[in-house]
Amino acid sequence: MPITTADVLDYLQEVADVIGANKEHLTDLDSAIGDADHGINMNRGFQNVLKKLSSVEDKDAGTILKTAGMALVSSVGGAGGPLYGTAFMQAGTAVAGKYELEAVDLLAALEAALKGVVMRGKANLGDKTMVDAITPAVDAMREVVQNGGSTLEALKRATEAAEKGMKDTIPMLAKKGRASYLGERSVGHQDPGATSSYLLINAMLEIAQGKGQD
Amino acid sequence: MPITTADVLDYLQEVADVIGANKEHLTDLDSAIGDADHGINMNRGFQNVLKKLSSVEDKDAGTILKTAGMALVSSVGGAGGPLYGTAFMQAGTAVAGKYELEAVDLLAALEAALKGVVMRGKANLGDKTMVDAITPAVDAMREVVQNGGSTLEALKRATEAAEKGMKDTIPMLAKKGRASYLGERSVGHQDPGATSSYLLINAMLEIAQGKGQD
Amino acid sequence: MKKLINKPDDVVKEELEGIALAYPDLVKIHYEPNFVYRADAPIKGKVGLISGGGSGHEPMHGGFVGMGMLDAACPGEVFTSPTPDQMAEAAKMVDGGAGILYIVKNYTGDVMNFEMAADMLRAEGIAVQNILIDDDVAVKDSLYTAGRRGVGTTVLAEKICGAAAEKGYDLQKLSDLCRKVNINGRSMGMALTSCIVPAAGKPTFDLGENEMEIGIGIHGEPGQERMALKPVDEITEMLALNIIEDEAYTRTVREWDFGKEEWADVELVDPPFQKGDQVLAFVNSMGGTPDIELPIIYRKLYEICEKKGLTIVRNLIGAYITSLEMQGCSITLLKMDDELIELWDAPVKTIGLRWKA
Amino acid sequence: MKKLINKPDDVVKEELEGIALAYPDLVKIHYEPNFVYRADAPIKGKVGLISGGGSGHEPMHGGFVGMGMLDAACPGEVFTSPTPDQMAEAAKMVDGGAGILYIVKNYTGDVMNFEMAADMLRAEGIAVQNILIDDDVAVKDSLYTAGRRGVGTTVLAEKICGAAAEKGYDLQKLSDLCRKVNINGRSMGMALTSCIVPAAGKPTFDLGENEMEIGIGIHGEPGQERMALKPVDEITEMLALNIIEDEAYTRTVREWDFGKEEWADVELVDPPFQKGDQVLAFVNSMGGTPDIELPIIYRKLYEICEKKGLTIVRNLIGAYITSLEMQGCSITLLKMDDELIELWDAPVKTIGLRWKA
Ligand SMILES: Nc1ncnc2c1ncn2[C@@H]1O[C@H](COP(=O)(O)OP(=O)(O)O)[C@@H](O)[C@H]1O
Ligand SMILES: Nc1ncnc2c1ncn2[C@@H]1O[C@H](COP(=O)(O)OP(=O)(O)O)[C@@H](O)[C@H]1O
Ligand SMILES: [Mg+2]
Ligand SMILES: [Mg+2]
Ligand SMILES: [Mg+2]
Ligand SMILES: [Mg+2]
């Protein structure tokens, strides 16, 4: 069973729920090496996404994702807004016109999202940003998809990789974003953006698993 | 042995020491029902008194006390400055020209001091001010002196009475000074000014006792 | 104690030294006794307007010295009334021959010290009047207390009387104006946190994480009531209603009787606010409350005034009469008329208040 | 959390509502998207000067909207960069036909959002330039960080460029001026206490009773180093020397290339201060530091500048770029020349900064 636009809508609802549940956690992480707003910002953003969805419920996956991206850009602010906003808009462009997404489409969307984040933020791997969670997830997914694996399998591997990438940010010294001002003091803390990225990828897995499909 | 001008100078030194030692205590009392400066103010004032004494060391008791009063007026500030300043100036006027003070002179000085405080501050007995410590002290002293008692005896009784008067301010509801703004909340706290007044009277006793005289 | 200071005993002295270096065109500083005075003082023929009080209320009063406001300000130690010699020396420095008006906040210490100073000046032949500011409605009666404290209205009186002195009001007219401002102004304040007197080194009072003090003055003293923290709309309503619904307040103050040449008891009555009154609304930070919170208070105050039939014709929002780093606020309403509005709008050029100059 | 607010989520909205009620002659407020703009906007033929950033830095930026300073300010949520739609809508509202200059503090979020906004405006045919402020010497290199943060110099740039825009500088000249202010301004800050982001509800960091943070930004974030509390003279010396002895700082920023019609990397170098320089000295409270402490800092700063051969020709002392209720301070030095002095002295009429008007 491919991912349908209903699944995409479910996914955005799931993300909104998960971000809401992790609002304080993300903000705490941002307190340690940032300015204590990442959870608050992301939550405001995805609540706004939910509001905007009703007008595009019957549209293709690309339109839905682009709408979500625009909603994020105009409500999150900070670094997270342009980065995640661009990610969703680029993902939407990658699957423009489609109502059903196969594993290869998902991969294309995630690859486009990552490219968008890097284009906008210019972070390199190891800079202690969301890029450190998304990049390994995209790599893992690509490997599964290129070997003909299922969507579920691809998302499982991607989630594992994102989780590892997220945890790997702990010992890193930040070189981008607000945490970079802390220099050595940024070491030993998990990056909030990498954490939200993991949550966003894990939410895809939850949706896929919820469909009980292979 | 009458009180000499050397004793008066010793007394002012003793007061400066005692106030210095009780600076924090007086300030703490003032924190509870005032603005946390009584000990600081009194200490600054008596340190200034010490500075001004050198020029009047060889003068009569009246001049010494008036000099102390003026030093207090120009350095204590707050309510304490005009009140204690006036007290010392009036006491000085009461013993103007004298180089030796008998019990009756001391009584006259203390009576004048109290009158000065009341003239300036218009507090009544029971208003929870320094008047509540000084008044019973003056009364006790008068009784002893009128019955022909010694200076030491008079000061002992005055000190006891001042101490009781000081403690009696605890249950009082303040009606004058800053504590009066607290209304009912002023009840249960000892008045800082009554406390410094007790210390000032007790210091006279210390000096008299130090002379080992009757 | 966390403060940007060196030694507690040097705070006021070093503050004055900094002001002297920072604003030489505006003010000069005299040390021992300490006072701040207009760089261009004395102004011939103008009444000298002077105030003073403990330090720790900055920008009041030193920050209000300059064209269109005070001629001099006498800073005491933190929260301690200055001494008569400061006040008298300041007066002699700025005396332009038209007399001196002392604006005195009603605290026992301030009142006594300013009265002693006035007596000293008169002995030297200088005409001087003392006008009290006693506007704090948190103090209910004057019979069983030292009377209402002088708080927010002081700032407004200094601005308005400063403009009038600049315009040439004589001592009598200026005293009448100051008294008029005082009886038409009312204030009330509250604190979220205590402050720390530098020389004391610890908070004057302890407040729980969910508590606040209502009815505080400006000396870091506890207020009249401690209560559970509330949303700012409720706090604003509590303060504003206490002010607006305050009844006529009667008390006796001492002023100098120039006819009889002696201090005289004068009975003053504050007329209550009435529907239709025009007011100046002053929302004041106690020092540690940041700018982001003040418009939120003003927003509610505006709504309440509207509901009560009061029209806000002018406002002042900011930290003007403070208690060191205390978090909290006070509200002042002053009934305005054409004279007061014109004087309020007149140019002023001081460290703390400046417009049209 | 002790704040004079209602619901944390409503802070910015209610703040704006209060500002609208308090200063209708000065500014208007647009909601959804939120921005503050001059009551008399647009001014025909004048470049529109716009800034913005997270809320919590009041009076910056909304308090700097008005004659002689900004045309509009875009407030984000507390400590969160505003969004591109706010910035673009604000620009369209105040566009007087001479283009828009965005003054952008160098934070990843602010930079990205303002770039998106500029792209949106250009798509509608409006000329727009983005000039970064990155003046915080606490950030040593730009290769391994997001580059120096934009702090105190922002206030000075807004005042100076505001005066220039009023005088008729075109977009190119105004951009050059803003860049010149930025490369000649340097700042550094410190904190005695953390602050509390309303929506977070607890302090961003915990500091011991005898600790302070050195090298903080303005978002309540911890600084580069935690150390034992020191007397203010030592703190001032530490900040001032870091600023004065800072070497040439080189980095690459993105500006719009009007010739090629694309974003271009521009290398900028901040020239170090030199003996004989004339400077503006800006002593800033982080929000919770009371007025009494600031002149004490200025006093020491003055002494250090003198020793280092810098002449302070202008100063600014107060809470202008803050981090909510944080106690602490920052120091900014800006090298001045005749052009900057004249523009600094020009009339300004905003909520937060006002003279000669
Ligand atoms: N240049 C960048 N590229 C990619 N991600 C970045 C970049 N800068 C910051 N981030 C991410 O953004 C997160 C912070 O987001 P958020 O707190 O919403 O924004 P802000 O730092 O503006 O408060 C960081 O944890 C990091 O993962
Ligand atoms: N009207 C008054 N008459 C007599 N004593 C007074 C009066 N008002 C205040 N006091 C005394 O002054 C004391 C406070 O002194 P101090 O703290 O130095 O002054 P302030 O209240 O101005 O800070 C009170 O404890 C009280 O004993
Ligand atoms: Mg953040
Ligand atoms: Mg006291
Ligand atoms: Mg006092
Ligand atoms: Mg942020």
XYZ file of N, CA and C in Angstrom, chain A residues 142-149:
24
model
N 18.003 5.775 1.484
C 18.440 5.581 0.104
C 18.924 4.154 -0.113
N 19.684 3.668 0.879
C 20.237 2.319 0.750
C 19.116 1.283 0.654
N 18.136 1.415 1.527
C 17.020 0.450 1.506
C 16.253 0.549 0.191
N 15.952 1.755 -0.208
C 15.127 1.945 -1.404
C 15.871 1.466 -2.652
N 17.158 1.798 -2.697
C 17.927 1.374 -3.873
C 18.019 -0.149 -3.957
N 17.923 -0.835 -2.820
C 17.924 -2.302 -2.826
C 16.516 -2.862 -2.886
N 15.557 -2.026 -3.220
C 14.196 -2.505 -3.426
C 13.423 -2.756 -2.158
N 13.890 -2.246 -1.003
C 13.194 -2.458 0.258
C 11.865 -1.718 0.316
